[in-house]
Short mmCIF file of C-alpha atoms in Angstrom, two decimals:
data_model
loop_
_atom_site.label_atom_id
_atom_site.label_comp_id
_atom_site.label_asym_id
_atom_site.label_seq_id
_atom_site.Cartn_x
_atom_site.Cartn_y
_atom_site.Cartn_z
CA MET X 1 -9.65 -7.88 61.14
CA MET X 2 -11.83 -6.90 58.16
CA LYS X 3 -10.23 -3.45 58.05
CA LYS X 4 -6.74 -5.00 57.98
CA GLU X 5 -7.73 -7.34 55.10
CA MET X 6 -9.25 -4.47 53.14
CA LEU X 7 -6.08 -2.43 53.66
CA LEU X 8 -3.95 -5.31 52.35
CA VAL X 9 -6.16 -5.62 49.24
CA ILE X 10 -5.91 -1.88 48.53
CA VAL X 11 -2.13 -1.85 48.99
CA SER X 12 -1.72 -4.92 46.75
CA PHE X 13 -3.87 -3.36 44.01
CA PHE X 14 -1.86 -0.13 44.24
CA LEU X 15 1.46 -2.00 43.91
CA ILE X 16 0.19 -4.03 40.93
CA SER X 17 -1.01 -0.84 39.21
CA ILE X 18 2.35 0.87 39.75
CA THR X 19 4.18 -2.19 38.39
CA ALA X 20 1.96 -2.27 35.29
CA ILE X 21 2.47 1.44 34.59
CA THR X 22 6.23 1.10 35.09
CA GLY X 23 6.28 -1.88 32.71
CA VAL X 24 4.44 0.04 29.98
CA TYR X 25 6.77 3.02 30.43
CA ALA X 26 9.82 0.77 30.20
CA PHE X 27 8.44 -0.84 27.03
CA GLU X 28 7.94 2.56 25.41
CA GLU X 29 11.43 3.63 26.43
CA ASN X 30 12.94 0.47 24.92
CA THR X 31 10.92 0.64 21.69
CA LYS X 32 13.36 1.18 18.84
CA VAL X 33 12.21 3.84 16.37
CA ILE X 34 14.16 4.05 13.14
CA ALA X 35 14.22 7.04 10.80
CA ILE X 36 13.62 5.88 7.22
CA SER X 37 13.83 9.32 5.59
CA GLU X 38 13.91 13.03 6.45
CA GLU X 39 13.11 16.06 4.29
CA GLU X 40 12.67 19.82 4.63
CA VAL X 41 9.78 21.03 2.46
CA ASP X 42 6.88 23.49 2.72
CA ILE X 43 3.71 21.38 2.76
CA THR X 44 1.38 23.90 4.43
CA GLY X 45 1.62 26.79 1.97
CA ASP X 46 2.96 29.41 4.40
CA GLY X 47 6.33 29.67 2.63
CA GLN X 48 8.27 28.02 5.46
CA ASN X 49 9.67 24.51 5.42
CA GLU X 50 8.44 21.69 7.62
CA SER X 51 10.68 18.89 8.93
CA ILE X 52 9.15 15.68 7.60
CA PHE X 53 10.19 12.29 8.96
CA LEU X 54 9.20 8.79 7.83
CA LYS X 55 9.65 6.49 10.83
CA GLY X 56 9.20 2.82 11.67
CA VAL X 57 9.29 0.43 14.61
CA PRO X 58 10.70 -3.10 13.91
CA TYR X 59 9.09 -6.18 15.41
CA GLN X 60 12.44 -7.22 16.83
CA GLU X 61 15.89 -5.68 17.18
CA GLU X 62 17.23 -7.01 13.87
CA ASN X 63 13.91 -7.68 12.16
CA SER X 64 13.43 -5.87 8.85
CA PHE X 65 9.62 -6.09 9.11
CA LEU X 66 8.16 -2.91 10.62
CA LYS X 67 5.17 -3.37 12.93
CA LYS X 68 4.49 0.36 12.98
CA ILE X 69 5.16 2.95 10.27
CA TYR X 70 4.18 6.60 10.41
CA ILE X 71 4.96 10.08 9.10
CA GLU X 72 5.87 12.75 11.64
CA VAL X 73 5.82 16.43 10.65
CA ALA X 74 7.38 19.17 12.76
CA ALA X 75 5.48 22.09 11.24
CA SER X 76 6.50 25.74 11.02
CA ASN X 77 3.72 26.68 13.48
CA GLY X 78 5.52 24.77 16.24
CA LYS X 79 3.11 21.83 16.26
CA THR X 80 3.82 18.18 15.45
CA TYR X 81 1.47 16.20 13.20
CA THR X 82 1.41 12.41 12.85
CA PHE X 83 0.09 10.44 9.87
CA PRO X 84 -0.32 6.68 10.53
CA LEU X 85 0.51 4.07 7.88
CA GLU X 86 0.23 0.27 7.86
CA SER X 87 2.88 -2.26 8.87
CA GLY X 88 5.15 -3.71 6.19
CA SER X 89 8.65 -4.71 5.12
CA LYS X 90 9.61 -1.43 3.43
CA ALA X 91 8.26 2.11 3.19
CA SER X 92 8.92 5.19 1.08
CA LEU X 93 7.67 8.78 1.07
CA GLN X 94 7.40 11.20 -1.84
CA LEU X 95 6.44 14.86 -1.56
CA THR X 96 4.55 15.95 -4.64
CA ASP X 97 1.41 17.93 -5.50
CA LEU X 98 -0.95 15.13 -6.51
CA ASN X 99 -4.24 17.00 -6.04
CA ASN X 100 -2.82 19.93 -8.04
CA ASP X 101 -3.68 22.65 -5.51
CA GLY X 102 -0.21 24.21 -5.60
CA ILE X 103 0.96 22.61 -2.32
CA LYS X 104 2.97 19.41 -2.05
CA ASP X 105 1.22 16.38 -0.53
CA LEU X 106 2.53 13.37 1.39
CA PHE X 107 2.43 10.23 -0.77
CA ALA X 108 3.60 7.11 1.07
CA SER X 109 4.00 3.52 -0.14
CA VAL X 110 4.36 0.46 2.10
CA LEU X 111 5.47 -2.90 0.74
CA THR X 112 3.34 -5.54 2.47
CA GLY X 113 6.06 -8.19 2.44
CA GLY X 114 3.88 -10.94 0.97
CA SER X 115 4.79 -13.13 -1.99
CA GLY X 116 2.59 -11.06 -4.30
CA GLY X 117 4.78 -7.98 -3.97
CA ASN X 118 1.77 -5.74 -3.31
CA VAL X 119 1.93 -2.21 -1.96
CA LEU X 120 -0.35 -0.13 0.25
CA ASN X 121 -0.52 3.57 -0.61
CA PHE X 122 -1.47 6.61 1.44
CA LEU X 123 -2.03 10.24 0.47
CA TYR X 124 -2.21 13.09 2.99
CA SER X 125 -2.29 16.89 2.88
CA LEU X 126 -1.28 19.45 5.51
CA LYS X 127 -2.34 22.54 3.55
CA ASP X 128 -3.09 25.47 5.89
CA PHE X 129 -2.05 23.15 8.78
CA VAL X 130 -5.19 21.04 8.28
CA HIS X 131 -4.53 17.29 8.65
CA THR X 132 -6.41 15.81 5.66
CA GLU X 133 -6.50 12.26 4.31
CA LEU X 134 -6.92 12.26 0.53
CA THR X 135 -8.19 9.34 -1.52
CA ILE X 136 -6.10 7.21 -3.84
CA PRO X 137 -7.33 5.33 -6.93
CA GLU X 138 -8.93 1.94 -6.44
CA PRO X 139 -7.25 -0.90 -8.36
CA LEU X 140 -8.92 -1.78 -11.66
CA GLU X 141 -11.59 -4.48 -11.47
CA MET X 142 -11.45 -7.34 -13.95
CA ASP X 143 -13.58 -10.33 -14.90
CA THR X 144 -11.28 -13.21 -15.82
CA LYS X 145 -11.45 -16.88 -16.75
CA PHE X 146 -9.45 -19.65 -18.37
CA LEU X 147 -10.79 -21.06 -21.65
CA ASN X 148 -10.40 -24.35 -23.50
CA GLY X 149 -7.45 -24.58 -25.89
CA TYR X 150 -4.93 -23.04 -23.48
CA LYS X 151 -6.42 -19.58 -23.53
CA ALA X 152 -7.64 -16.99 -21.03
CA GLU X 153 -10.01 -14.05 -21.24
CA MET X 154 -10.08 -10.82 -19.27
CA LYS X 155 -12.50 -7.87 -19.28
CA LEU X 156 -11.78 -4.52 -17.62
CA LYS X 157 -14.94 -3.35 -15.85
CA GLN X 158 -13.98 0.35 -15.97
CA THR X 159 -13.45 0.43 -19.76
CA GLY X 160 -15.55 -2.52 -20.95
CA LYS X 161 -12.65 -3.76 -23.10
CA SER X 162 -11.92 -7.49 -23.38
CA TYR X 163 -8.59 -9.21 -23.95
CA LEU X 164 -7.81 -12.75 -25.12
CA PHE X 165 -4.54 -14.43 -24.15
CA ASN X 166 -2.94 -17.37 -25.94
CA LEU X 167 -1.28 -19.51 -23.26
CA LYS X 168 0.14 -22.31 -25.40
CA ASP X 169 3.65 -21.35 -24.27
CA ARG X 170 2.61 -22.82 -20.87
CA LYS X 171 1.04 -25.97 -22.30
CA LYS X 172 3.54 -28.44 -20.80
CA TYR X 173 3.35 -26.76 -17.40
CA TYR X 174 -0.45 -26.75 -17.32
CA LYS X 175 -0.69 -30.37 -18.54
CA LYS X 176 1.78 -31.49 -15.88
CA LEU X 177 -0.38 -29.88 -13.21
CA GLY X 178 -3.48 -31.60 -14.58
CA PHE X 179 -5.00 -28.19 -15.25
CA TYR X 180 -5.93 -29.14 -18.81
CA TYR X 181 -6.71 -32.56 -20.30
CA LYS X 182 -6.46 -32.92 -24.08
CA GLY X 183 -6.72 -29.15 -24.39
CA LYS X 184 -9.88 -28.91 -22.30
CA LEU X 185 -10.08 -27.15 -18.96
CA ASN X 186 -10.74 -29.59 -16.11
CA GLU X 187 -12.96 -27.13 -14.25
CA PRO X 188 -14.00 -23.46 -14.54
CA THR X 189 -11.18 -21.36 -13.12
CA GLU X 190 -10.60 -17.63 -12.77
CA LEU X 191 -7.29 -15.82 -12.99
CA SER X 192 -5.98 -13.96 -9.94
CA VAL X 193 -6.01 -10.16 -10.12
CA ASN X 194 -3.57 -8.43 -7.79
CA PRO X 195 -4.18 -5.02 -6.26
CA PHE X 196 -1.54 -2.42 -7.14
CA ASN X 197 1.94 -3.93 -7.26
CA SER X 198 3.17 -0.39 -7.71
CA LEU X 199 1.61 3.07 -7.72
CA SER X 200 3.83 6.07 -8.41
CA PRO X 201 3.58 9.77 -9.33
CA ILE X 202 3.73 10.72 -13.00
CA GLN X 203 4.04 14.18 -14.58
CA PHE X 204 1.87 15.10 -17.56
CA GLU X 205 2.84 17.43 -20.42
CA ASN X 206 1.07 20.35 -18.73
CA LYS X 207 3.34 19.85 -15.66
CA LYS X 208 0.38 18.61 -13.60
CA MET X 209 0.86 15.44 -11.57
CA GLY X 210 -1.03 12.15 -11.54
CA LEU X 211 -0.50 8.50 -10.64
CA LYS X 212 0.59 5.47 -12.64
CA GLY X 213 -0.29 2.01 -11.36
CA TYR X 214 0.62 -1.56 -12.31
CA GLN X 215 -1.34 -4.72 -11.47
CA ARG X 216 -0.27 -8.29 -12.13
CA VAL X 217 -2.75 -10.86 -13.40
CA THR X 218 -1.63 -14.40 -12.57
CA GLY X 219 -2.73 -17.91 -13.47
CA VAL X 220 -2.27 -21.17 -11.58
CA ALA X 221 0.37 -19.73 -9.23
CA ASN X 222 1.61 -16.33 -8.14
CA ALA X 223 4.73 -16.78 -10.29
CA ASP X 224 2.55 -17.56 -13.33
CA THR X 225 2.18 -13.98 -14.55
CA ILE X 226 -0.15 -13.79 -17.54
CA ALA X 227 -0.59 -10.03 -17.96
CA LEU X 228 0.52 -6.69 -16.61
CA VAL X 229 -2.14 -3.96 -16.47
CA LYS X 230 -1.04 -0.32 -16.46
CA SER X 231 -3.45 2.46 -15.44
CA VAL X 232 -2.94 6.24 -15.45
CA TRP X 233 -4.95 8.52 -13.14
CA ARG X 234 -5.52 12.26 -12.62
CA TYR X 235 -7.11 13.94 -9.59
CA GLU X 236 -10.11 16.07 -10.59
CA LYS X 237 -12.67 17.74 -8.31
CA GLY X 238 -11.95 15.48 -5.35
CA HIS X 239 -11.90 12.22 -7.33
CA TRP X 240 -9.44 10.15 -9.34
CA LYS X 241 -10.24 9.95 -13.05
CA LEU X 242 -8.94 7.02 -15.11
CA LEU X 243 -7.17 8.43 -18.17
CA SER X 244 -5.93 5.21 -19.74
CA ALA X 245 -5.59 1.47 -19.17
CA ASP X 246 -3.15 -0.71 -21.11
CA VAL X 247 -2.79 -4.49 -20.98
CA LYS X 248 0.42 -6.30 -21.88
CA GLN X 249 0.63 -10.09 -22.03
CA GLU X 250 3.64 -11.64 -20.32
CA ARG X 251 5.40 -14.49 -22.11
CA THR X 252 7.19 -17.33 -20.33
CA HIS X 253 10.18 -17.09 -22.68
#
C-alpha cells in the first residue's frame, strides 16, 4: 500500500513538473518581441559590419509600454551579444564613438514614461568582441531653495556657481496655493532637480564626440519649470569631464 502511494506521489510530481515546463515554454513562444531599429555597422573594429537590433517586449498586445528592452548584436565572428536596458515607454539607439577610441559605441536612451519626462541612458562597447559597459555622466547636483520676495536660489555643486531667480511672474499662482503670504515663504522649501531629461551626442570642433545633457529644475509642481540646466561632457581617460554648465531661467509668459 505504501509503495502504491509513493508511486502516485512521484507520478503526480512528474506531471506537475511537465505542465509547468510546458507552460513556461508556451509563454516564451507567445511573447511578442518588436524590433525598434536595425543597423549594419562595424562596432568591433575588425572592418566587418555587425547586425545591430534594438528590441522590446510590450506588457500587453497593444500596450506601448515596454517591459523589456535590449540590444542584440549578431557579430561578424558568428556570435550573438545581448545588452540589457531598462523598461520604458520609448527607446532609441545611436551608434557613435563616445569614448573616442576610433570604434563606434552603443548609446541607448529609454524614456521612463513618467510625468517628469526623464530618460535612462546606457553606453556599451563591443570593441575586439569584448562586451564592455561604459559609464555615462552623472546628472549635475544642485543645492536649491525658495526665498522670501518670490525668489529662488540655486548653486551648482560641480562648479560652485550660484544663481538667483526672480519669480514674481508666478506671484498670483504661488499666492493662490498659499505658498507665500505677504511675500514671505510659509515654510522652507527646496526646488526639485530632475535627472537628465535628455542626454545626446555632440560633436566638438576637433571632430571628437561628447555628450550634451539637459535637466529641468521645477518649483511647486512638475509643470512649474523654473530653470533649464545644460551640461556638456567629454570622455577622458575612462571618466567624463564636465566642460561647461549653463543655466537658463524659464519664464511663464
